[in-house]
XYZ file of C-alpha atoms in Angstrom:
432
model
C 0.000 0.000 0.000
C 1.209 3.516 -0.743
C 2.545 5.591 2.149
C -0.376 8.025 1.910
C -2.760 5.438 3.367
C -0.364 3.461 5.575
C -0.482 4.056 9.308
C 2.733 2.812 10.974
C 0.849 0.676 13.501
C -0.674 -1.475 10.763
C 2.075 -0.959 8.218
C 4.727 -2.305 10.583
C 2.935 -5.639 10.803
C 3.418 -6.133 7.062
C 6.994 -4.988 6.610
C 9.418 -7.503 5.137
C 11.491 -7.117 8.282
C 8.583 -8.169 10.489
C 7.689 -11.057 8.194
C 11.179 -12.517 8.499
C 11.229 -11.806 12.263
C 8.015 -13.771 12.587
C 9.375 -16.588 10.450
C 12.497 -16.638 12.633
C 10.296 -16.896 15.697
C 8.571 -19.927 14.161
C 11.928 -21.561 13.347
C 13.286 -20.997 16.871
C 10.119 -22.330 18.492
C 10.315 -25.415 16.271
C 13.893 -25.967 17.506
C 12.693 -25.613 21.097
C 10.073 -28.290 20.466
C 12.643 -30.577 18.861
C 14.912 -29.992 21.839
C 12.186 -31.347 24.092
C 12.026 -34.381 21.805
C 15.795 -34.868 22.125
C 16.485 -33.975 18.485
C 18.225 -30.631 19.057
C 20.976 -30.658 21.736
C 20.829 -28.086 24.533
C 23.979 -26.272 23.418
C 22.764 -26.088 19.837
C 19.425 -24.689 20.982
C 21.225 -22.078 23.077
C 23.235 -21.006 20.027
C 20.095 -20.828 17.915
C 18.218 -18.783 20.516
C 21.035 -16.312 21.111
C 22.641 -15.993 17.680
C 19.847 -16.362 15.147
C 19.480 -13.176 13.130
C 19.382 -11.860 9.563
C 19.857 -8.772 7.429
C 17.395 -7.871 4.712
C 20.054 -6.674 2.334
C 21.944 -9.964 2.734
C 18.771 -12.012 2.163
C 18.114 -10.080 -1.036
C 21.686 -10.653 -2.126
C 21.390 -14.414 -1.610
C 17.940 -14.564 -3.188
C 19.340 -12.976 -6.332
C 21.273 -16.249 -6.746
C 18.879 -18.830 -5.240
C 15.648 -17.278 -6.537
C 14.017 -18.633 -3.353
C 13.252 -16.271 -0.497
C 13.000 -18.867 2.288
C 16.282 -20.539 1.327
C 17.912 -17.110 1.204
C 16.517 -16.361 4.649
C 17.744 -19.680 6.091
C 21.156 -19.263 4.513
C 21.554 -15.834 6.070
C 20.382 -17.095 9.477
C 22.918 -19.933 9.243
C 25.671 -17.373 8.720
C 24.849 -15.977 12.148
C 24.241 -19.259 13.983
C 27.073 -21.388 12.664
C 27.198 -25.165 13.137
C 23.966 -25.350 15.149
C 22.103 -24.061 12.089
C 21.940 -27.634 10.806
C 19.004 -28.160 13.184
C 17.049 -25.163 11.910
C 14.180 -26.017 9.541
C 14.742 -29.741 10.119
C 11.826 -31.717 8.671
C 10.042 -28.544 7.652
C 8.985 -27.168 4.299
C 8.880 -23.493 3.365
C 5.121 -23.208 3.739
C 5.266 -24.590 7.277
C 7.109 -21.447 8.254
C 5.594 -18.936 5.860
C 1.979 -19.986 6.332
C 2.234 -20.078 10.103
C 3.931 -16.673 10.138
C 1.350 -15.292 7.720
C -1.516 -16.431 9.919
C 0.171 -14.943 12.977
C 0.550 -11.574 11.218
C -3.013 -11.705 9.908
C -4.304 -12.233 13.441
C -2.313 -9.211 14.580
C -3.900 -7.120 11.843
C -7.357 -8.451 12.731
C -6.873 -7.412 16.354
C -6.015 -3.879 15.296
C -9.033 -3.676 12.989
C -11.195 -5.026 15.820
C -9.985 -2.242 18.084
C -11.033 0.330 15.488
C -14.423 -1.328 14.988
C -15.194 -1.304 18.708
C -14.228 2.361 18.935
C -16.320 3.193 15.859
C -19.290 1.336 17.320
C -19.077 3.448 20.481
C -19.025 6.656 18.428
C -22.089 5.578 16.459
C -24.028 4.773 19.629
C -23.122 8.119 21.164
C -24.275 10.031 18.115
C -27.410 7.879 17.850
C -28.368 8.893 21.378
C -27.524 12.519 20.594
C -29.965 12.644 17.658
C -32.517 10.146 18.960
C -35.418 12.555 18.465
C -33.999 14.782 15.716
C -36.764 14.491 13.139
C -35.942 14.238 9.442
C -37.505 12.806 6.335
C -36.840 9.197 5.402
C -36.265 8.636 1.717
C -36.947 5.624 -0.471
C -35.767 5.642 -4.088
C -34.345 9.080 -3.193
C -37.909 10.394 -2.783
C -39.490 11.652 0.429
C -41.269 8.797 2.229
C -42.168 9.345 5.913
C -40.633 11.019 8.971
C -37.928 9.241 10.950
C -35.108 10.482 13.184
C -31.483 11.098 12.364
C -30.514 9.062 15.416
C -32.098 6.024 13.787
C -29.538 6.221 10.955
C -26.674 6.053 13.425
C -28.423 3.272 15.331
C -28.914 1.264 12.138
C -25.224 1.676 11.314
C -24.187 0.651 14.827
C -26.191 -2.566 14.442
C -24.359 -3.316 11.201
C -20.999 -2.684 12.845
C -22.024 -5.130 15.582
C -22.511 -7.735 12.866
C -19.178 -6.769 11.327
C -17.522 -7.292 14.702
C -19.011 -10.776 14.886
C -17.903 -11.500 11.328
C -14.360 -10.372 12.118
C -14.272 -12.533 15.262
C -15.161 -15.558 13.143
C -12.675 -14.641 10.416
C -9.924 -14.073 12.986
C -10.597 -17.469 14.505
C -10.455 -19.018 11.037
C -7.015 -17.473 10.500
C -5.641 -18.156 13.995
C -4.080 -21.439 12.908
C -0.672 -22.846 12.155
C 0.786 -25.751 10.211
C 4.118 -27.584 10.572
C 3.433 -30.934 8.930
C 5.924 -31.173 6.101
C 5.840 -31.335 2.340
C 2.330 -32.734 1.862
C 0.953 -32.588 5.399
C 1.855 -36.134 6.465
C 4.432 -35.244 9.156
C 6.817 -37.495 7.269
C 9.936 -35.987 8.858
C 8.555 -34.061 11.810
C 6.710 -35.015 14.957
C 3.204 -33.478 15.318
C 4.363 -32.350 18.777
C 6.457 -29.655 17.082
C 3.404 -28.190 15.390
C 1.426 -28.296 18.614
C 4.232 -26.649 20.590
C 4.835 -23.845 18.076
C 1.146 -23.071 17.692
C 0.593 -23.012 21.443
C 3.418 -20.506 21.893
C 1.992 -18.301 19.138
C -1.579 -18.661 20.472
C -2.637 -20.403 17.277
C -4.487 -23.682 16.735
C -2.929 -26.479 14.662
C -5.000 -27.179 11.567
C -6.576 -30.620 11.632
C -5.219 -31.397 8.177
C -3.237 -29.532 5.548
C -1.465 -30.255 2.294
C 1.781 -28.388 1.877
C -0.235 -25.255 2.650
C -3.030 -24.159 4.919
C -6.131 -24.212 2.740
C -7.014 -20.854 1.252
C -10.730 -20.871 1.978
C -9.643 -19.486 5.348
C -7.907 -16.547 3.723
C -10.856 -15.981 1.403
C -13.167 -15.876 4.421
C -10.951 -13.268 6.036
C -10.685 -11.159 2.894
C -14.401 -11.252 2.138
C -15.037 -10.181 5.737
C -12.782 -7.165 5.216
C -14.692 -6.401 2.017
C -18.030 -6.561 3.851
C -16.754 -4.206 6.548
C -15.491 -1.873 3.850
C -18.867 -2.025 2.123
C -20.574 -1.115 5.402
C -18.410 1.997 5.576
C -19.081 2.682 1.899
C -22.824 2.586 2.534
C -22.528 5.063 5.392
C -20.160 7.322 3.471
C -22.511 7.345 0.483
C -25.390 8.405 2.716
C -23.363 11.289 4.115
C -22.295 12.294 0.605
C -25.960 12.442 -0.377
C -26.964 14.384 2.738
C -24.150 16.862 2.050
C -25.426 17.689 -1.436
C -26.180 21.402 -1.707
C -29.834 20.634 -2.502
C -30.205 18.707 0.799
C -27.366 19.766 3.165
C -28.716 18.099 6.279
C -25.256 16.920 7.372
C -21.696 17.315 6.189
C -18.112 16.394 6.902
C -16.302 18.642 9.332
C -14.464 21.351 7.398
C -11.340 22.376 9.276
C -10.048 25.962 9.483
C -7.663 26.518 6.607
C -9.037 23.583 4.614
C -9.574 24.173 0.910
C -12.275 22.507 -1.196
C -11.232 23.396 -4.714
C -8.260 24.851 -6.518
C -10.667 26.842 -8.708
C -13.769 27.526 -6.576
C -13.114 28.984 -3.094
C -16.689 28.300 -1.954
C -16.489 24.506 -2.165
C -16.990 22.234 0.871
C -16.661 18.719 -0.529
C -17.183 15.290 1.150
C -13.670 14.233 0.158
C -13.026 11.753 2.976
C -16.340 9.986 2.438
C -15.510 9.791 -1.255
C -12.137 8.293 -0.393
C -13.810 5.686 1.824
C -16.166 4.747 -1.004
C -13.254 4.470 -3.411
C -11.138 2.314 -1.103
C -14.086 -0.009 -0.496
C -13.829 -0.854 -4.183
C -10.261 -1.983 -3.596
C -11.367 -4.270 -0.771
C -14.036 -5.877 -2.909
C -11.461 -6.436 -5.643
C -9.020 -7.992 -3.186
C -11.802 -10.305 -1.993
C -12.291 -11.578 -5.530
C -8.552 -12.263 -5.795
C -8.668 -14.182 -2.490
C -11.533 -16.308 -3.779
C -9.467 -17.126 -6.857
C -6.660 -18.304 -4.532
C -8.809 -21.080 -3.065
C -8.111 -23.263 -6.095
C -4.562 -24.664 -6.183
C -3.069 -27.618 -8.078
C -2.988 -30.926 -6.198
C -1.282 -30.492 -2.807
C 0.034 -27.040 -3.609
C 1.268 -24.572 -6.170
C 2.348 -20.971 -5.586
C -0.182 -19.118 -7.715
C -1.665 -17.787 -4.449
C 1.640 -16.521 -3.077
C 2.176 -13.540 -5.353
C -1.429 -12.502 -4.848
C -1.282 -12.646 -1.061
C 1.925 -10.613 -0.914
C -0.201 -7.745 -2.234
C -3.778 -8.243 -1.085
C -3.315 -9.111 2.596
C -1.102 -6.137 3.469
C -2.996 -3.762 1.194
C -6.468 -4.804 2.364
C -5.702 -4.606 6.081
C -3.800 -1.322 5.683
C -6.630 0.117 3.573
C -9.340 -0.875 6.058
C -7.224 0.406 8.938
C -7.016 3.779 7.167
C -10.720 3.784 6.321
C -11.771 3.078 9.901
C -9.454 5.700 11.359
C -10.702 8.364 8.946
C -14.374 7.465 8.951
C -14.557 7.211 12.743
C -13.336 10.798 12.807
C -15.929 11.784 10.200
C -18.796 10.423 12.298
C -17.335 11.811 15.515
C -17.215 15.357 14.069
C -20.098 15.142 11.593
C -21.884 18.490 11.271
C -25.651 18.089 11.543
C -28.299 20.662 10.566
C -31.703 19.915 12.164
C -33.313 23.086 10.781
C -32.490 21.972 7.254
C -34.010 18.595 8.041
C -37.286 20.211 9.049
C -37.256 22.542 6.036
C -36.661 19.645 3.668
C -39.349 17.561 5.322
C -41.880 20.337 4.707
C -40.982 20.777 1.029
C -43.722 18.460 -0.231
C -46.496 20.210 1.643
C -47.615 17.244 3.713
C -47.414 14.516 1.071
C -45.408 12.467 3.554
C -48.620 11.894 5.554
C -50.455 10.193 2.699
C -50.320 6.753 4.323
C -51.979 8.159 7.451
C -54.877 9.363 5.320
C -55.087 6.045 3.496
C -55.269 4.080 6.752
C -57.751 6.508 8.307
C -60.111 6.053 5.372
C -59.736 2.254 5.370
C -60.428 2.256 9.111
C -63.708 4.054 8.363
C -64.716 1.230 6.031
C -63.557 2.541 2.659
C -62.187 -0.054 0.252
C -58.422 0.254 0.092
C -58.457 0.684 -3.697
C -60.890 3.600 -3.449
C -59.064 5.227 -0.542
C -55.758 4.936 -2.405
C -57.271 6.550 -5.511
C -58.724 9.485 -3.548
C -55.515 10.247 -1.674
C -53.331 9.762 -4.736
C -55.291 12.184 -6.941
C -54.764 14.921 -4.363
C -51.112 13.988 -4.021
C -50.591 14.176 -7.781
C -52.190 17.631 -7.818
C -49.527 18.711 -5.365
C -46.700 17.097 -7.353
C -47.815 18.374 -10.757
C -49.712 21.626 -10.143
C -48.311 22.713 -6.792
C -51.744 22.633 -5.156
C -51.895 22.551 -1.359
C -52.301 18.896 -0.450
C -53.995 19.370 2.902
C -56.442 22.005 1.616
C -57.437 19.808 -1.280
C -57.866 16.771 0.983
C -60.117 18.746 3.303
C -62.194 19.822 0.318
C -62.316 16.442 -1.425
C -65.982 15.344 -1.470
C -65.193 11.628 -1.238
C -62.836 12.063 1.698
C -65.162 14.522 3.479
C -67.818 11.815 3.639
C -65.614 9.826 5.991
C -63.142 12.163 7.724
C -63.815 15.343 9.682
C -61.418 18.281 9.558
C -60.128 17.260 12.992
C -59.472 13.727 11.792
C -57.629 15.029 8.730
C -55.591 17.313 10.988
C -54.615 14.323 13.089
C -53.377 12.540 9.951
C -50.904 15.383 9.400
C -49.324 15.006 12.835
C -45.863 13.433 12.783
C -45.710 12.632 16.508
C -47.791 9.428 16.402
C -45.617 8.196 13.538
C -42.547 8.331 15.796
C -44.146 6.944 18.939
C -42.068 3.732 18.840
C -38.652 5.384 18.522
C -37.896 4.926 22.226
C -38.832 1.256 21.973
C -36.491 0.791 19.013
C -33.601 2.412 20.894
C -34.361 0.295 23.955
C -33.589 -2.824 21.906
C -30.010 -1.542 21.769
C -29.829 -0.673 25.452
C -30.206 3.062 24.796
C -32.975 3.902 27.237
C -32.388 7.615 27.818
């Protein structure tokens, strides 16, 4: 991922230095396990534990000859360890080390994303409570529908983030595994105890069965989970972008002092961070497709997945880390304009109460088809001729047969339509 979107906390997990450090940790732990089995002598283990090291520039130098990164890594480590290096990587294959290290790093990245999700969830709940009774118009197909509250939007989003948290927990668990079982997973030259020992030390679970690699449905599950989380943010960002449109302007991104919106137009206040979140969500969905393609490998293993994962796992986790950091700040500082919400809600002259009229007429015994026709003809007069909807309804001869002026007035009251808002919030433990 480019530096612009890489926060050091996540970026450091995916550096080449950290990857080899993690692989070295796996190799040393494997030697410790083999020491307990009497395979690696105590003195050799001590040398391995105290001397094992590497230099990236040296690994690259060796790899230029070997064209194999793990062999280059092991060769460089052996240069530091000396004679005891003959016990390093004994009975292992490259993927034993790389796959276990990759899972360990993926779990670290998942934990960081989880931390952001929990924080974001708290922000959403706080803002939901803040705007619990801030009335606005709900829109379907982009058209005014019925009144709702702005707090309900935040509450809806918080519920989705709760599901995303559960998805990430499952995906993390799926990736919290390790494998040290040899060339085709038969433990032909290594005792299963080594795998168990290494995984326990790394807080991973040994896979029940592997080929030369841990099966990539796990990685696909993780990557599709990241894509879903990104799509959740995309949905929220798109809503804010729509609400920030000049024609609506019910909410907008915080615009900092000194910030500029356009190189040509000094008046511009653009939803640039929300647009960035929407754009980066497209990356995550693309990475998820690549991860799904990686599930299929030849026989017990090929390396068609390897080149893909070198890009998509770091990039996807770094991208989502950036998105969550930025979007949490957007929601935390989101500017909200309740007066604009009321003004917009009143733009259609009461059309948003049409269902109340329909139900009131049906309750009085009118056939639904007739009631719908009567209310709709008055609504269309408002849409097309600008006639006052309520005045026309009160004067409509068919409607007047069934509804008094007081009953019509009651139909145009938004308060009964929002009477269950407190009950909805109570489902989420927000009782105030």
